Short mmCIF file of C-alpha atoms and ligand atoms in Angstrom, two decimals:
data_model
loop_
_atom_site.label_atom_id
_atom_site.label_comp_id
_atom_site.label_asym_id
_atom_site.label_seq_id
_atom_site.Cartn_x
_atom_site.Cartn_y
_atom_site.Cartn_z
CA UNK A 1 59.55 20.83 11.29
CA UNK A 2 59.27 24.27 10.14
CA UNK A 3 56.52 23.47 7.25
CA UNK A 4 54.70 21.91 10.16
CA UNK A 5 55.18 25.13 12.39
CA UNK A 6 53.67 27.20 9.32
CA UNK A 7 50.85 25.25 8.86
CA UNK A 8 49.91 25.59 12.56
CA UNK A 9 50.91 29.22 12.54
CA UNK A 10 48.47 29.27 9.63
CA UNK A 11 45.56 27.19 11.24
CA UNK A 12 45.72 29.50 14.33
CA UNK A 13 45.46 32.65 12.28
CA UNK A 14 42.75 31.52 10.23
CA UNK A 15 41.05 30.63 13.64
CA UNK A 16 41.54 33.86 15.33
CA UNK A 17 40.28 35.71 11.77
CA UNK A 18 37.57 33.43 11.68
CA UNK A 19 36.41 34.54 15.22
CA UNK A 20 37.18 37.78 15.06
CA UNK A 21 34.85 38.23 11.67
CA UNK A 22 32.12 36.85 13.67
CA UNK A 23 32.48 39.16 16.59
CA UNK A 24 32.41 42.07 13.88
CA UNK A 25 29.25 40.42 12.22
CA UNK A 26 25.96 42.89 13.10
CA UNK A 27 22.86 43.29 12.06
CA UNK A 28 22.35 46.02 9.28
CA UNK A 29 21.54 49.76 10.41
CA UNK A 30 18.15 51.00 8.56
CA UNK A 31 18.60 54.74 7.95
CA UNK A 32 15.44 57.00 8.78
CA UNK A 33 17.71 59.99 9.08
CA UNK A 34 19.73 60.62 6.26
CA UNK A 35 17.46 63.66 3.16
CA UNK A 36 14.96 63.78 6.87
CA UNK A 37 13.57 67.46 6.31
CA UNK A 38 13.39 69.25 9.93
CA UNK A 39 10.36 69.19 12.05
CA UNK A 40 8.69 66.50 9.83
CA UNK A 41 7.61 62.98 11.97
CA UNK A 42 9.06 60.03 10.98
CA UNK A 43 7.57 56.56 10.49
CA UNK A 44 8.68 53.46 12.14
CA UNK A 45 6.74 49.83 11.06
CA UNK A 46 7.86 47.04 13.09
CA UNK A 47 6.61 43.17 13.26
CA UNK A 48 7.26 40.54 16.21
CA UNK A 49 6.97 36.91 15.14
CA UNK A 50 7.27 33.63 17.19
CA UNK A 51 9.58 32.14 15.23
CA UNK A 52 11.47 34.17 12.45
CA UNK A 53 11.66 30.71 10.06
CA UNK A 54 15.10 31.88 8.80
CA UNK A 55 18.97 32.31 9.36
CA UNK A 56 20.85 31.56 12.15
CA UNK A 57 18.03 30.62 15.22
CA UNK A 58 15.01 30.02 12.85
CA UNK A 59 13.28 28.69 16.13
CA UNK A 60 13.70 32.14 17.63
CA UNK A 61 10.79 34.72 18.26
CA UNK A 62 11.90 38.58 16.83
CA UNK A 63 11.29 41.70 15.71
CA UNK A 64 11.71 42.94 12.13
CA UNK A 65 11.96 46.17 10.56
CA UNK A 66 10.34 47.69 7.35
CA UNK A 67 12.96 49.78 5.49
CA UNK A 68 11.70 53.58 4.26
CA UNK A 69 11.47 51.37 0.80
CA UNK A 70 8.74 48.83 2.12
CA UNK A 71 11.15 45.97 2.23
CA UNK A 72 10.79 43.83 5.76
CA UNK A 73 14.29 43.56 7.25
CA UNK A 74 15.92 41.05 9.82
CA UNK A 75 17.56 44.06 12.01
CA UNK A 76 16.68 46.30 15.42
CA UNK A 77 18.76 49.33 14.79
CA UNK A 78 17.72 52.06 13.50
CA UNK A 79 19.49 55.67 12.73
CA UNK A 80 16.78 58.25 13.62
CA UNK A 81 16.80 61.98 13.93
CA UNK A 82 17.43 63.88 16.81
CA UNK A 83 14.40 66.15 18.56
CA UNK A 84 11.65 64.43 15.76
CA UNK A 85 8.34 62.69 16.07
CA UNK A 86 8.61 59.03 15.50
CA UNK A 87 5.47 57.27 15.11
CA UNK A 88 5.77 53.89 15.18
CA UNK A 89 3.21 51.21 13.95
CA UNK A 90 4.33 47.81 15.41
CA UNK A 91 2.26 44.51 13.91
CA UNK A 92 2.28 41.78 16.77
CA UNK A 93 1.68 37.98 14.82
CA UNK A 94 2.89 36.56 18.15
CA UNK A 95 0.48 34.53 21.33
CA UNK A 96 1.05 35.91 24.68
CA UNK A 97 1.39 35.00 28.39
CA UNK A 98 0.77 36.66 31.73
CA UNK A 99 3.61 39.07 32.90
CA UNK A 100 5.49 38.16 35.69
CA UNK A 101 6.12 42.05 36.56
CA UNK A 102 2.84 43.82 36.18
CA UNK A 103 4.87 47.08 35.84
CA UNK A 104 5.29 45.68 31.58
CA UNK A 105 1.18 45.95 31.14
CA UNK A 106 1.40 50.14 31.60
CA UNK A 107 2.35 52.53 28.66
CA UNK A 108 4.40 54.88 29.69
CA UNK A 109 6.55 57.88 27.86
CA UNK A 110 4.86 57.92 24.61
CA UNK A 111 2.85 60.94 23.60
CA UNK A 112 -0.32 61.26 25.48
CA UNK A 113 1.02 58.36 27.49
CA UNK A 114 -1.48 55.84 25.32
CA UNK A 115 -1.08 54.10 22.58
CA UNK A 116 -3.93 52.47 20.13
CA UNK A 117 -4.42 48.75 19.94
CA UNK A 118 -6.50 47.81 16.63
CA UNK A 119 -7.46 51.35 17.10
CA UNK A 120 -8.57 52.07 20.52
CA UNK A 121 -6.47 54.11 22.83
CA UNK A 122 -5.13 52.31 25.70
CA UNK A 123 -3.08 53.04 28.35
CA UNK A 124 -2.65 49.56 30.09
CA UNK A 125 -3.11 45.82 29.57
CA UNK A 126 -4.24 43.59 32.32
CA UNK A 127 -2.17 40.53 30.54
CA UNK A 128 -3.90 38.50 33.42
CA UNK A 129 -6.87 38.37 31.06
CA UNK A 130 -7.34 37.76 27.55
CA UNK A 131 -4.58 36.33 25.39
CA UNK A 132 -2.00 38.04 27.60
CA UNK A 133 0.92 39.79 26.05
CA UNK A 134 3.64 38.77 23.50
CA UNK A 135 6.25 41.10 23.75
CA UNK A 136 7.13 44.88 24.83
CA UNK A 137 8.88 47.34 23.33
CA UNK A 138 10.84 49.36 25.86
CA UNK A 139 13.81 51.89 26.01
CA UNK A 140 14.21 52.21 29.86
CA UNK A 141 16.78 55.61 29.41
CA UNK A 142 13.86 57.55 27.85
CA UNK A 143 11.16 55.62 30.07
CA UNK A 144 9.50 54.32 27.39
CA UNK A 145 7.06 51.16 27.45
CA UNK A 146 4.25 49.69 25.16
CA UNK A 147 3.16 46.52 26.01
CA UNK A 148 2.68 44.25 23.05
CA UNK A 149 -0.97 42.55 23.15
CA UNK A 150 -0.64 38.69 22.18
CA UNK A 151 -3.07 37.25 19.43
CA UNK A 152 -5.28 34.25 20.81
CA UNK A 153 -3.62 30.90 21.00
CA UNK A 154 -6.08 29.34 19.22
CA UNK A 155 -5.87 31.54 16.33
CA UNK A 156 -6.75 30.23 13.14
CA UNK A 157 -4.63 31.43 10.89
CA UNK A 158 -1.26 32.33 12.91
CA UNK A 159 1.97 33.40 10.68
CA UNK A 160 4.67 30.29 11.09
CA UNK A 161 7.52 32.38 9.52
CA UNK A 162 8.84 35.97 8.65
CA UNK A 163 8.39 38.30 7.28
CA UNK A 164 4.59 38.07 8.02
CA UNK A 165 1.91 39.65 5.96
CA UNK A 166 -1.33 40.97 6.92
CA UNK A 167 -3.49 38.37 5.78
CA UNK A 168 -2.13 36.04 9.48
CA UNK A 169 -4.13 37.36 12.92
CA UNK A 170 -1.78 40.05 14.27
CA UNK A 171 -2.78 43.19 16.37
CA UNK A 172 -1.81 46.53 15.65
CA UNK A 173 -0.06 49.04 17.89
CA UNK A 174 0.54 52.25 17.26
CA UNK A 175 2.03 55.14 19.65
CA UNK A 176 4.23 58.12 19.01
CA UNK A 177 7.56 59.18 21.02
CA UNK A 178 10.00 62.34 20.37
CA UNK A 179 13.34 61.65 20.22
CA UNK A 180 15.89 63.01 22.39
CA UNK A 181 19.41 64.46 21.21
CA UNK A 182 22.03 62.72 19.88
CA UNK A 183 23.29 59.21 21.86
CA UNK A 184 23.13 55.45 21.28
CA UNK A 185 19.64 54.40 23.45
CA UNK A 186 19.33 50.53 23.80
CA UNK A 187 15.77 49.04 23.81
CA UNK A 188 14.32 45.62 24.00
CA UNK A 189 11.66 43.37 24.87
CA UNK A 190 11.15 42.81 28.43
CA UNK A 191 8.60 39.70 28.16
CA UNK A 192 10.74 36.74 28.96
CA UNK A 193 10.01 35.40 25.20
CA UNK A 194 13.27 33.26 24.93
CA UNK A 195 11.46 30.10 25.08
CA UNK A 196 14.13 26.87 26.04
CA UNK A 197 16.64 29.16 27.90
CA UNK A 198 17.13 29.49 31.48
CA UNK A 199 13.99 31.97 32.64
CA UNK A 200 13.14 32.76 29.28
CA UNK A 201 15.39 35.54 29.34
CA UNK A 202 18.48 34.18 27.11
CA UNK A 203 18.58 33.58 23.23
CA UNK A 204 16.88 35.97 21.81
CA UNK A 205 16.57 37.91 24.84
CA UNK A 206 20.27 38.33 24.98
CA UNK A 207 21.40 39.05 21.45
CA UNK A 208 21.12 42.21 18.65
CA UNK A 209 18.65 41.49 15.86
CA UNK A 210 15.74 39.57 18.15
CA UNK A 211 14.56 41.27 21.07
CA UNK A 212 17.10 44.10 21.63
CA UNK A 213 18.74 47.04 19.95
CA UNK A 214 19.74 50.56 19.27
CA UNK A 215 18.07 53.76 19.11
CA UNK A 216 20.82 55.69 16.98
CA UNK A 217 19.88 59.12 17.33
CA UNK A 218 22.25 61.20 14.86
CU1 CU B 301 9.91 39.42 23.43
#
């Protein structure tokens, strides 16, 4: 009896560990900030892909980040510094769809209140026409939104898995921002991209690493 009531005592501890190390689990943090000399802009190079081809949801669309080092990176949180120009280059592999909420098509709260796509300055996308858009990348506290132009469905060369490469059609954003002081600001994607889950807006949608994360401003 009592071997029996330590193997169960056991089991359920190796259980709750077992959870618990999953809850702790997180994407990594890429650093911008740390040897950042004052006053100098930082840059920020970001992909979205349709399906990431790797890990745990290879079916799942995301965005990666490239480390100060060049290497791409599975993660959406970054440690930035505080009061500091980030400009942010953002290369879009992924087709697009009409909004449902127009609002998503207008840039707002970058510098200038533009942004260039393949190198023309836009302020809004009518993702009625064209090839619609793929993604956005929005912090609502600072009222930031860039709406991410989708490539055209029938592409011919689309990028199947991450990290892509410039060679695969992909459309380039680019904007600028200032970051505020110090504080944790959440951003995401507000396209409903989370293809198989109820409105589009779970899956991906809903978890750290794929269409949302952290602004760490130190
Ligand atoms: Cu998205």
């Amino acid at each position: 009896m009592a071997i029996v009531l330590a193997l169960i005592g056991i089991a359920a501890g190796l259980s709750v560990f077992t959870a618990m190390a999953y809850l702790r689990s997180s994407p990594p943090t890429v650093n911008f900030a740390s040897g950042h000399q004052a006053g100098k802009p930082v840059d920020l190079t970001l992909q979205t892909v349709g399906t990431i081809g790797f890990g745990a949801h290879p079916s799942w669309v995301s965005y990666l980040t490239q480390d100060p080092g060049g290497k791409w990176v599975h993660t959406t949180l970054w440690d930035v510094p505080a009061h500091t120009q980030i400009n942010v280059t953002i290369l879009q592999y992924d087709t697009g769809s009409p909004l449902r909420n127009q609002f998503y098509g207008q840039v707002t709260g970058t510098e200038g209140g533009t942004m260039t796509l393949n190198g023309t300055v836009t302020s809004l996308i009518d993702s009625n026409s064209g090839n619609g858009l793929g993604h956005t990348f929005t912090i609502p506290t600072l009222g930031i939104n860039v709406p991410l132009y989708g490539i055209s469905s029938s592409a011919k060369n689309p990028c199947s898995a991450a990290p892509c490469t410039p060679n695969y059609d992909h459309n380039t954003v680019k904007f600028s921002f200032v970051t505020p002081g110090p504080g944790q600001y959440p951003w995401q994607c507000f396209i409903p991209c989370g293809l198989g889950y109820l409105y589009g807006t779970g899956g991906p949608m809903q978890t750290i690493g794929y269409m949302d994360g952290f602004l760490k401003v130190v």
